Tab-separated table of C-alpha atoms and ligand atoms in Angstrom:
chain	number	residue	atom	x	y	z
A	79	MET	CA	36.121	-11.978	-0.430
A	80	ALA	CA	34.660	-8.825	-1.741
A	81	GLU	CA	35.352	-4.932	-0.994
A	82	PRO	CA	32.946	-2.932	0.395
A	83	TYR	CA	31.735	-0.288	-1.860
A	84	GLU	CA	33.561	3.052	-0.864
A	85	ILE	CA	31.021	6.084	-0.264
A	86	PRO	CA	32.987	9.048	-1.839
A	87	ARG	CA	33.002	12.025	-0.009
A	88	GLU	CA	30.550	14.107	-1.923
A	89	GLN	CA	28.133	11.558	-1.546
A	90	LEU	CA	27.857	11.398	2.090
A	91	PHE	CA	25.580	14.419	2.168
A	92	ASP	CA	23.556	13.430	-0.647
A	93	PRO	CA	20.109	15.619	0.571
A	94	ARG	CA	18.065	12.637	-1.260
A	95	GLN	CA	18.937	10.653	1.748
A	96	LEU	CA	16.188	13.025	3.805
A	97	THR	CA	14.130	13.270	0.937
A	98	ASP	CA	14.019	9.771	-1.353
A	99	PRO	CA	16.427	7.570	-0.011
A	100	TYR	CA	15.419	4.666	-2.085
A	101	PRO	CA	17.893	5.567	-5.450
A	102	VAL	CA	20.463	5.921	-3.610
A	103	ILE	CA	20.520	2.816	-1.967
A	104	ALA	CA	19.417	0.957	-5.449
A	105	GLU	CA	22.392	2.750	-6.528
A	106	ARG	CA	24.628	1.386	-3.682
A	107	ARG	CA	23.579	-2.008	-4.034
A	108	ALA	CA	24.427	-2.196	-7.579
A	109	LYS	CA	27.979	-1.767	-6.774
A	110	CYS	CA	27.925	-3.705	-3.915
A	111	PRO	CA	25.575	-5.030	-0.895
A	112	VAL	CA	27.787	-3.820	1.469
A	113	ALA	CA	29.046	0.415	1.818
A	114	HIS	CA	31.789	1.819	4.009
A	115	GLN	CA	32.388	5.252	4.901
A	116	SER	CA	35.368	6.493	6.964
A	117	THR	CA	33.860	9.851	7.777
A	118	PRO	CA	32.344	11.902	9.485
A	119	VAL	CA	31.901	8.674	11.582
A	120	GLU	CA	33.465	5.750	10.369
A	121	ALA	CA	30.496	2.890	9.297
A	122	TYR	CA	29.728	0.092	7.229
A	123	PHE	CA	26.250	-0.528	5.887
A	124	ALA	CA	24.449	-3.546	4.762
A	125	TYR	CA	21.295	-2.945	1.996
A	126	ASP	CA	20.377	-6.634	1.274
A	127	TYR	CA	17.696	-8.457	3.375
A	128	MET	CA	19.395	-11.478	3.859
A	129	ASP	CA	22.324	-10.047	5.087
A	130	VAL	CA	20.841	-7.659	7.255
A	131	LYS	CA	18.405	-10.252	9.101
A	132	ALA	CA	21.663	-12.370	9.539
A	133	LEU	CA	23.523	-9.253	11.365
A	134	LEU	CA	20.127	-8.377	13.257
A	135	ALA	CA	19.931	-12.169	14.803
A	136	ASP	CA	24.079	-12.793	15.391
A	137	ARG	CA	24.028	-12.744	18.926
A	138	SER	CA	27.678	-11.708	18.757
A	139	GLY	CA	26.619	-8.095	17.534
A	140	SER	CA	26.513	-5.547	20.100
A	141	ARG	CA	24.581	-2.703	20.674
A	142	ASP	CA	26.883	-1.063	23.837
A	143	PRO	CA	27.925	1.882	22.701
A	144	ARG	CA	31.895	1.236	24.541
A	145	SER	CA	31.958	-1.726	22.020
A	146	ALA	CA	31.869	0.695	18.999
A	147	LYS	CA	35.051	2.735	17.544
A	148	SER	CA	35.396	6.228	19.610
A	149	ASP	CA	33.572	7.805	16.774
A	150	GLY	CA	31.005	4.760	16.268
A	151	VAL	CA	27.225	5.907	15.449
A	152	SER	CA	26.119	4.424	17.987
A	153	ARG	CA	27.890	5.967	20.655
A	154	LEU	CA	26.751	9.283	18.954
A	155	GLN	CA	23.090	8.560	19.116
A	156	ALA	CA	23.638	6.789	22.801
A	157	SER	CA	25.048	9.868	24.190
A	158	GLU	CA	22.213	12.300	22.983
A	159	LEU	CA	19.300	9.782	24.205
A	160	GLY	CA	21.233	9.397	27.462
A	161	ASP	CA	20.541	6.858	29.850
A	162	THR	CA	22.717	4.733	28.079
A	163	SER	CA	23.817	2.278	31.119
A	164	ARG	CA	20.087	1.905	31.958
A	165	SER	CA	18.101	1.761	28.688
A	166	MET	CA	17.770	-1.695	27.421
A	167	LEU	CA	18.450	-0.449	23.473
A	168	PHE	CA	21.690	-0.020	24.338
A	169	LEU	CA	22.747	-3.055	26.545
A	170	ASP	CA	23.875	-6.324	25.741
A	171	PRO	CA	23.281	-9.702	27.564
A	172	PRO	CA	23.111	-10.284	30.428
A	173	ASP	CA	21.936	-6.696	31.360
A	174	HIS	CA	19.594	-6.641	28.602
A	175	THR	CA	18.114	-10.103	28.995
A	176	ARG	CA	17.346	-8.939	32.366
A	177	LEU	CA	15.986	-5.630	31.590
A	178	ARG	CA	13.891	-6.764	28.724
A	179	GLY	CA	12.917	-9.669	30.492
A	180	LEU	CA	11.428	-7.451	33.078
A	181	VAL	CA	9.644	-5.144	31.428
A	182	SER	CA	8.023	-7.353	28.764
A	183	ARG	CA	6.293	-8.728	31.703
A	184	ALA	CA	4.647	-5.630	31.809
A	185	PHE	CA	4.402	-5.454	28.018
A	186	THR	CA	2.080	-8.464	27.299
A	187	PRO	CA	0.096	-9.248	24.330
A	188	LYS	CA	-2.800	-9.235	26.808
A	189	ALA	CA	-1.956	-5.573	27.843
A	190	VAL	CA	-1.370	-4.297	24.618
A	191	ALA	CA	-4.860	-6.213	23.381
A	192	ALA	CA	-6.566	-4.290	26.466
A	193	MET	CA	-5.436	-1.309	24.484
A	194	ALA	CA	-7.485	-1.592	21.644
A	195	GLY	CA	-10.862	0.090	23.239
A	196	PRO	CA	-9.100	2.990	24.507
A	197	ILE	CA	-7.169	3.624	21.420
A	198	GLN	CA	-10.108	3.328	19.645
A	199	MET	CA	-12.030	5.525	21.450
A	200	ARG	CA	-9.072	8.436	21.395
A	201	THR	CA	-9.247	7.794	17.486
A	202	ASP	CA	-12.744	8.494	17.420
A	203	ALA	CA	-12.265	11.527	19.703
A	204	LEU	CA	-9.832	13.093	17.253
A	205	LEU	CA	-11.706	12.706	14.597
A	206	ASP	CA	-14.516	13.713	15.823
A	207	ALA	CA	-13.398	17.091	16.290
A	208	VAL	CA	-12.405	17.797	12.407
A	209	ALA	CA	-15.488	15.446	11.518
A	210	GLU	CA	-17.134	19.130	10.660
A	211	GLN	CA	-13.909	20.709	8.847
A	212	PRO	CA	-13.487	20.261	4.781
A	213	ARG	CA	-9.462	20.307	5.501
A	214	PHE	CA	-7.620	19.895	8.160
A	215	GLU	CA	-3.723	18.707	8.898
A	216	LEU	CA	-3.192	15.036	9.550
A	217	VAL	CA	-0.010	15.137	12.092
A	218	GLU	CA	-1.705	17.781	14.061
A	219	ALA	CA	-5.416	16.476	14.293
A	220	LEU	CA	-4.474	12.419	14.816
A	221	ALA	CA	-0.941	11.101	13.647
A	222	GLY	CA	1.028	13.517	16.138
A	223	PRO	CA	-1.372	13.282	19.345
A	224	LEU	CA	-2.627	9.414	19.272
A	225	PRO	CA	0.493	7.646	19.778
A	226	THR	CA	1.557	10.052	22.785
A	227	MET	CA	-1.853	9.877	24.323
A	228	VAL	CA	-1.912	6.099	24.414
A	229	ILE	CA	1.826	5.744	25.882
A	230	ALA	CA	0.627	8.470	28.349
A	231	GLU	CA	-2.582	6.373	29.235
A	232	MET	CA	-0.649	2.577	29.073
A	233	LEU	CA	1.738	4.644	31.726
A	234	GLY	CA	-0.673	5.830	33.627
A	235	VAL	CA	0.126	9.617	33.378
A	236	ASP	CA	-2.855	11.879	34.586
A	237	PRO	CA	-5.364	13.965	31.929
A	238	ASP	CA	-4.220	17.036	33.529
A	239	ASP	CA	-0.220	16.140	32.694
A	240	HIS	CA	-0.994	15.207	29.039
A	241	THR	CA	0.120	18.836	27.859
A	242	ARG	CA	3.068	18.611	29.568
A	243	PHE	CA	4.055	15.059	28.316
A	244	LYS	CA	3.617	16.152	24.692
A	245	ARG	CA	5.521	19.085	25.290
A	246	TRP	CA	8.601	16.587	26.744
A	247	SER	CA	8.116	13.866	24.131
A	248	ASP	CA	8.514	16.815	21.612
A	249	ALA	CA	11.380	17.986	22.564
A	250	MET	CA	13.254	14.637	23.424
A	251	VAL	CA	12.462	13.722	20.047
A	252	ARG	CA	14.902	15.979	18.629
A	253	LEU	CA	17.766	14.515	20.460
A	254	LEU	CA	17.389	11.789	17.998
A	255	ASP	CA	17.636	14.171	15.072
A	256	MET	CA	21.499	14.700	13.878
A	257	GLY	CA	20.736	17.823	12.473
A	258	ALA	CA	18.788	19.268	15.315
A	259	SER	CA	20.102	22.752	16.330
A	260	GLU	CA	21.798	23.693	19.532
A	261	GLU	CA	19.052	25.020	20.681
A	262	GLU	CA	16.706	22.256	19.980
A	263	LYS	CA	19.360	19.945	21.713
A	264	LEU	CA	19.374	22.206	24.811
A	265	ALA	CA	15.520	22.243	25.039
A	266	GLY	CA	15.832	18.635	24.186
A	267	SER	CA	18.362	17.880	27.286
A	268	GLN	CA	16.238	20.119	29.583
A	269	ALA	CA	12.700	18.009	28.828
A	270	ARG	CA	14.567	14.998	29.398
A	271	GLU	CA	15.557	16.341	32.759
A	272	GLU	CA	12.088	17.488	33.438
A	273	PHE	CA	10.768	14.027	32.439
A	274	GLY	CA	13.167	12.282	34.816
A	275	ASP	CA	12.342	14.791	37.773
A	276	TYR	CA	8.764	13.877	36.925
A	277	LEU	CA	8.902	10.029	36.697
A	278	ILE	CA	10.807	9.885	39.846
A	279	GLU	CA	7.688	11.536	41.622
A	280	GLN	CA	5.319	9.484	39.985
A	281	VAL	CA	6.943	6.289	41.095
A	282	ALA	CA	7.483	7.352	44.686
A	283	ALA	CA	3.490	8.247	44.606
A	284	ARG	CA	2.893	4.642	43.367
A	285	ARG	CA	5.114	2.641	45.571
A	286	GLN	CA	2.846	4.254	48.313
A	287	LYS	CA	-0.424	3.710	46.265
A	288	PRO	CA	-0.344	1.019	43.096
A	289	ARG	CA	-2.328	1.760	40.540
A	290	GLU	CA	-3.364	-0.332	37.549
A	291	ASP	CA	-1.107	0.875	34.800
A	292	LEU	CA	2.406	-0.074	33.148
A	293	MET	CA	4.531	2.153	35.825
A	294	THR	CA	2.914	0.125	38.656
A	295	ALA	CA	3.305	-2.773	36.718
A	296	LEU	CA	7.023	-2.192	36.186
A	297	ILE	CA	7.359	-1.432	39.983
A	298	ARG	CA	5.567	-4.470	40.544
A	299	ALA	CA	7.764	-6.702	37.938
A	300	ALA	CA	10.202	-9.186	39.383
A	301	ASP	CA	11.873	-12.593	39.601
A	302	GLY	CA	12.752	-13.745	42.489
A	303	GLU	CA	14.842	-10.767	44.631
A	304	ASP	CA	15.381	-9.524	41.477
A	305	ARG	CA	13.551	-5.997	40.368
A	306	LEU	CA	13.876	-2.953	38.628
A	307	SER	CA	15.456	-0.045	40.032
A	308	ASP	CA	13.966	3.276	40.216
A	309	GLU	CA	16.797	4.506	37.837
A	310	GLU	CA	15.721	2.126	35.538
A	311	ILE	CA	12.025	2.387	35.642
A	312	VAL	CA	12.796	5.918	34.558
A	313	ALA	CA	15.058	5.088	31.822
A	314	THR	CA	12.261	2.556	30.449
A	315	CYS	CA	9.710	4.860	30.443
A	316	ARG	CA	11.704	7.705	28.742
A	317	LEU	CA	12.637	4.747	26.196
A	318	LEU	CA	9.019	3.891	25.546
A	319	LEU	CA	7.982	7.580	25.145
A	320	ALA	CA	10.916	8.359	23.089
A	321	ALA	CA	10.846	4.648	20.820
A	322	GLY	CA	7.096	4.616	20.520
A	323	ASN	CA	5.811	8.072	19.527
A	324	ILE	CA	7.500	9.057	16.401
A	325	THR	CA	7.724	6.183	15.098
A	326	THR	CA	4.010	6.174	15.257
A	327	THR	CA	3.127	9.180	14.202
A	328	HIS	CA	5.181	8.446	11.184
A	329	LEU	CA	3.619	4.955	10.373
A	330	ILE	CA	0.126	6.797	10.350
A	331	GLY	CA	1.732	9.810	8.446
A	332	ASN	CA	3.439	7.268	5.786
A	333	ALA	CA	0.257	5.030	5.636
A	334	VAL	CA	-1.927	8.079	4.853
A	335	HIS	CA	0.464	9.614	2.165
A	336	THR	CA	1.154	6.582	0.508
A	337	LEU	CA	-2.149	5.357	0.080
A	338	LEU	CA	-3.558	8.710	-1.032
A	339	SER	CA	-0.551	8.634	-3.804
A	340	HIS	CA	-1.815	5.207	-5.063
A	341	PRO	CA	-5.461	5.462	-5.242
A	342	ALA	CA	-5.957	2.106	-6.701
A	343	GLU	CA	-4.340	0.192	-3.715
A	344	LEU	CA	-6.408	2.879	-1.401
A	345	GLN	CA	-9.714	1.504	-3.327
A	346	LYS	CA	-8.956	-1.724	-2.484
A	347	LEU	CA	-9.256	-1.186	1.217
A	348	LEU	CA	-11.820	0.907	0.895
A	349	ASP	CA	-13.835	-2.314	-0.891
A	350	GLU	CA	-12.235	-4.499	1.310
A	351	PRO	CA	-11.654	-3.186	4.920
A	352	SER	CA	-10.650	-6.300	6.384
A	353	LEU	CA	-7.528	-5.682	4.460
A	354	ILE	CA	-5.997	-3.297	6.694
A	355	GLU	CA	-3.755	-5.910	8.880
A	356	ASN	CA	-2.025	-6.372	4.729
A	357	VAL	CA	-2.380	-2.603	4.333
A	358	ILE	CA	-0.338	-1.760	7.561
A	359	GLU	CA	2.489	-4.517	6.823
A	360	GLU	CA	2.440	-3.277	3.277
A	361	VAL	CA	3.002	0.273	4.798
A	362	LEU	CA	5.819	-0.668	6.962
A	363	ARG	CA	7.613	-3.010	4.083
A	364	TYR	CA	7.142	-0.041	1.821
A	365	GLU	CA	7.995	3.041	3.708
A	366	PRO	CA	9.749	1.968	7.230
A	367	PRO	CA	9.265	4.830	9.976
A	368	VAL	CA	12.807	3.795	11.251
A	369	LEU	CA	15.140	3.353	8.220
A	370	PHE	CA	18.374	1.678	9.926
A	371	THR	CA	19.372	0.232	13.366
A	372	SER	CA	22.982	-1.061	13.776
A	373	ARG	CA	25.201	-3.561	15.615
A	374	ASN	CA	28.803	-3.196	16.775
A	375	THR	CA	31.059	-6.289	16.038
A	376	THR	CA	32.578	-8.037	18.879
A	377	THR	CA	34.786	-10.635	16.669
A	378	GLU	CA	35.839	-10.508	12.667
A	379	VAL	CA	32.202	-11.074	10.569
A	380	GLU	CA	31.616	-11.307	6.986
A	381	VAL	CA	28.768	-9.448	5.746
A	382	GLY	CA	27.652	-9.742	2.219
A	383	GLY	CA	30.824	-11.464	1.527
A	384	CYS	CA	32.713	-8.793	3.075
A	385	PRO	CA	35.442	-8.898	5.792
A	386	ILE	CA	34.274	-6.194	8.459
A	387	GLY	CA	37.149	-6.500	11.583
A	388	ARG	CA	36.231	-6.322	15.305
A	389	GLY	CA	34.762	-2.761	17.025
A	390	GLU	CA	33.103	-1.605	13.713
A	391	THR	CA	29.706	-0.112	13.628
A	392	VAL	CA	27.590	-1.912	10.952
A	393	ILE	CA	24.203	-0.120	9.688
A	394	ALA	CA	21.223	-2.311	9.059
A	395	SER	CA	19.400	-0.315	6.470
A	396	LEU	CA	15.989	-1.498	6.999
A	397	ALA	CA	15.018	0.343	4.232
A	398	GLY	CA	16.937	-1.207	1.849
A	399	ALA	CA	16.321	-4.922	3.418
A	400	ASN	CA	12.218	-3.943	2.363
A	401	ARG	CA	12.957	-2.882	-1.155
A	402	ASP	CA	15.736	-5.988	-1.896
A	403	PRO	CA	14.638	-7.099	-5.432
A	404	ALA	CA	15.975	-10.502	-4.367
A	405	GLU	CA	13.521	-10.864	-1.487
A	406	HIS	CA	10.227	-9.069	-2.970
A	407	PRO	CA	9.320	-9.022	-6.738
A	408	ASP	CA	9.103	-6.319	-7.603
A	409	ALA	CA	9.787	-4.558	-4.472
A	410	ASP	CA	9.412	-0.524	-5.565
A	411	ARG	CA	5.781	-1.686	-6.537
A	412	PHE	CA	3.289	-0.573	-3.435
A	413	ASP	CA	0.767	-3.116	-3.319
A	414	VAL	CA	-1.748	-3.876	-0.480
A	415	SER	CA	-2.937	-7.375	-1.882
A	416	ARG	CA	0.916	-8.624	-1.912
A	417	ASP	CA	0.942	-12.492	-0.507
A	418	ASP	CA	3.684	-11.607	2.309
A	419	PRO	CA	4.646	-8.381	2.680
A	420	HIS	CA	7.154	-9.211	5.160
A	421	HIS	CA	9.924	-6.521	6.534
A	422	LEU	CA	12.260	-5.896	8.943
A	423	SER	CA	10.952	-2.666	9.734
A	424	PHE	CA	11.008	-3.470	13.655
A	425	GLY	CA	14.485	-4.768	13.760
A	426	GLY	CA	15.556	-8.274	14.691
A	427	GLY	CA	17.166	-11.037	17.123
A	428	LEU	CA	17.608	-9.763	20.964
A	429	HIS	CA	16.627	-6.426	20.336
A	430	PHE	CA	13.386	-6.912	18.176
A	431	CYS	CA	10.662	-4.181	18.701
A	432	LEU	CA	9.378	-4.413	21.678
A	433	GLY	CA	6.256	-1.858	20.528
A	434	ALA	CA	5.772	-3.890	17.467
A	435	HIS	CA	2.195	-5.310	18.401
A	436	LEU	CA	1.145	-1.881	20.065
A	437	ALA	CA	2.285	-0.024	16.936
A	438	ARG	CA	0.482	-2.275	14.690
A	439	LEU	CA	-2.892	-1.778	16.483
A	440	GLU	CA	-2.453	1.713	16.219
A	441	GLY	CA	-1.598	1.651	12.769
A	442	ARG	CA	-4.538	-0.524	12.190
A	443	ILE	CA	-7.061	1.496	14.117
A	444	ALA	CA	-6.132	4.451	13.113
A	445	ILE	CA	-6.094	4.376	9.303
A	446	GLY	CA	-9.127	2.189	9.323
A	447	SER	CA	-11.256	4.518	11.165
A	448	LEU	CA	-9.767	7.434	9.199
A	449	PHE	CA	-10.857	6.026	5.713
A	450	GLY	CA	-13.559	4.600	7.199
A	451	ARG	CA	-15.156	8.105	8.163
A	452	PHE	CA	-13.520	10.084	5.520
A	453	PRO	CA	-13.598	7.524	2.349
A	454	ASP	CA	-13.189	10.627	-0.038
A	455	LEU	CA	-10.201	12.368	1.854
A	456	ARG	CA	-6.849	13.671	-0.743
A	457	LEU	CA	-3.987	15.376	-0.507
A	458	ASP	CA	-4.476	18.828	-0.639
A	459	PRO	CA	-2.979	20.499	-3.718
A	460	GLU	CA	-2.595	23.936	-2.591
A	461	LEU	CA	-0.444	22.462	0.464
A	462	PRO	CA	2.361	20.174	-0.211
A	463	PRO	CA	2.993	17.755	2.405
A	464	VAL	CA	6.051	18.285	4.799
A	465	ARG	CA	8.569	15.634	5.608
A	466	ALA	CA	10.322	15.521	8.699
A	467	LEU	CA	13.737	15.658	8.193
A	468	GLN	CA	15.251	13.362	10.809
A	469	PHE	CA	18.270	11.303	9.735
A	470	GLY	CA	17.328	7.636	10.440
A	471	PHE	CA	13.752	8.327	10.395
A	472	ARG	CA	11.132	8.772	7.604
A	473	GLY	CA	8.148	10.626	7.957
A	474	PHE	CA	6.047	14.110	7.989
A	475	ALA	CA	5.860	16.870	9.939
A	476	ALA	CA	2.401	18.028	8.355
A	477	MET	CA	0.333	17.113	6.068
A	478	ALA	CA	-2.798	19.362	4.929
A	479	LEU	CA	-5.683	17.156	3.962
A	480	ARG	CA	-9.316	17.656	1.963
A	481	ARG	CA	-12.340	16.106	1.825
A	482	GLY	CA	-14.325	16.004	-0.998
A	483	ALA	CA	-13.817	15.190	-5.079
A	484	ALA	CA	-11.476	17.338	-6.492
B	264	LIG	C1	6.147	1.930	13.815
B	264	LIG	C2	6.478	2.250	14.775
B	264	LIG	C3	7.602	1.668	15.473
B	264	LIG	C4	8.435	1.118	14.479
B	264	LIG	C5	9.065	1.164	12.816
B	264	LIG	C6	9.445	1.050	15.774
B	264	LIG	C7	10.735	0.494	15.171
B	264	LIG	C8	11.786	-0.109	16.256
B	264	LIG	C9	13.210	-0.516	15.943
B	264	LIG	C10	13.686	-0.478	14.578
B	264	LIG	C11	14.037	-1.055	16.970
B	264	LIG	C12	15.489	-1.742	16.952
B	264	LIG	C13	15.336	-2.814	16.777
B	264	LIG	C14	16.750	-3.336	16.384
B	264	LIG	O1	17.602	-3.076	16.709
B	264	LIG	O2	16.887	-4.860	16.382
B	264	LIG	C15	13.146	-0.623	18.092
B	264	LIG	C16	13.534	-0.892	19.462
B	264	LIG	C17	12.404	-1.172	20.192
B	264	LIG	N1	11.266	-0.523	19.977
B	264	LIG	FE1	10.004	-0.228	18.768
B	264	LIG	N2	9.417	0.855	17.110
B	264	LIG	C18	7.941	1.397	17.091
B	264	LIG	C19	7.215	1.293	17.935
B	264	LIG	C20	7.133	1.281	19.089
B	264	LIG	C21	6.145	1.354	20.317
B	264	LIG	C22	4.896	2.120	20.165
B	264	LIG	C23	7.079	0.748	21.491
B	264	LIG	C24	6.723	1.174	22.633
B	264	LIG	C25	5.716	1.956	23.088
B	264	LIG	C26	8.393	0.606	21.097
B	264	LIG	C27	9.396	0.600	22.126
B	264	LIG	C28	10.698	0.052	21.702
B	264	LIG	C29	11.869	-0.619	22.513
B	264	LIG	C30	11.510	-0.805	24.173
B	264	LIG	C31	12.827	-1.026	21.744
B	264	LIG	C32	14.236	-1.534	22.385
B	264	LIG	C33	13.735	-2.891	22.593
B	264	LIG	C34	15.277	-3.622	22.929
B	264	LIG	O3	16.736	-3.109	22.825
B	264	LIG	O4	15.293	-5.267	23.302
B	264	LIG	N3	8.453	0.459	20.054
B	264	LIG	N4	12.009	0.143	17.455
């Protein structure tokens, strides 16, 4: 049996993990595909593709924070997100099976495909607004508002409420950030409460007068006598907003930044717009918006040849898996014509991202339309892009762009 690499104390807060985690992952992988830290929270880390895939597929792995030791990472994250007893992301079977089963009825591929028109319309309107500007900021103009608008539209939020909706969504995202200040956490918790009250009102209104939207579909979702309770509907709407927004914003930001930093790859897309599907998959592989997910062990397991006891939190490094040289030749190279740019960016197993189809659709429309309209886009040399420093996520808080030749 192998021994996990024990992460030295001084490396725990290596700032490169926020700015460029890949060299840190490569250094650790070279020592052992599994690492361990005992402080500030105890956790194991798995970096290799096959190990991460097996870990996520293993049905004995738990997402329930109560299954971890008291200082487990998932307990920390779950307590920040709230709703742990009603959110599918923090439930195990049979509760997870029931809730996900009911929710996915309202989240069918057909429902997602029907969003293509509205997503294109929103994207066009957002791009129209900057079409005359020689320089604009990507996150403000497109990557930030688009996913919020899409989820608001799916849920059926009234257009008048969109500004409030965006504010709540931005504040709640900070709850996921381990580096958030006390003030930001307070604002996030307040937004969570306000959003909850708003949703309760909205659900009640739809019980009286059903509409053609996701919230009504969640109310209607039923398996025999089994239905979602109001609390479950509210928790699900909150989860969809929390899980779907910043992730998709980061997908769009990462795609633009990676393409602009690799002009030959961007040229391939400009020459051949039908490459867009592969481009989005390669961006998801090369720069995943969510760097890791986790599972708690409920029995003794072996990961990467290392024994791990019961009740431990194992962090599945999605970023590590996607750049595993044993899985992808030349894994650190961004190549939009890669034959099979498969990745684990949407997790796996029972908790595989419910919004993966929607995120891919948004990514393809946003990136295809942006470069279709502005093929001469470039990073503003005077204003370097600003990274969003959220632990566990990777993307941009701001990215200044210019049009026209340098
Ligand atoms: C590029 C964008 C996105 C990325 C990278 C992403 C990534 C992920 C990851 C890594 C997980 C955890 C999977 C696991 O632990 O195995 C997850 C779960 C989830 N995601 Fe996404 N996501 C994205 C967009 C979305 C969108 C747009 C929605 C919905 C509107 C969404 C809804 C969910 C839900 C409901 C879960 C929980 C599923 C469960 O526990 O069964 N995600 N996502």
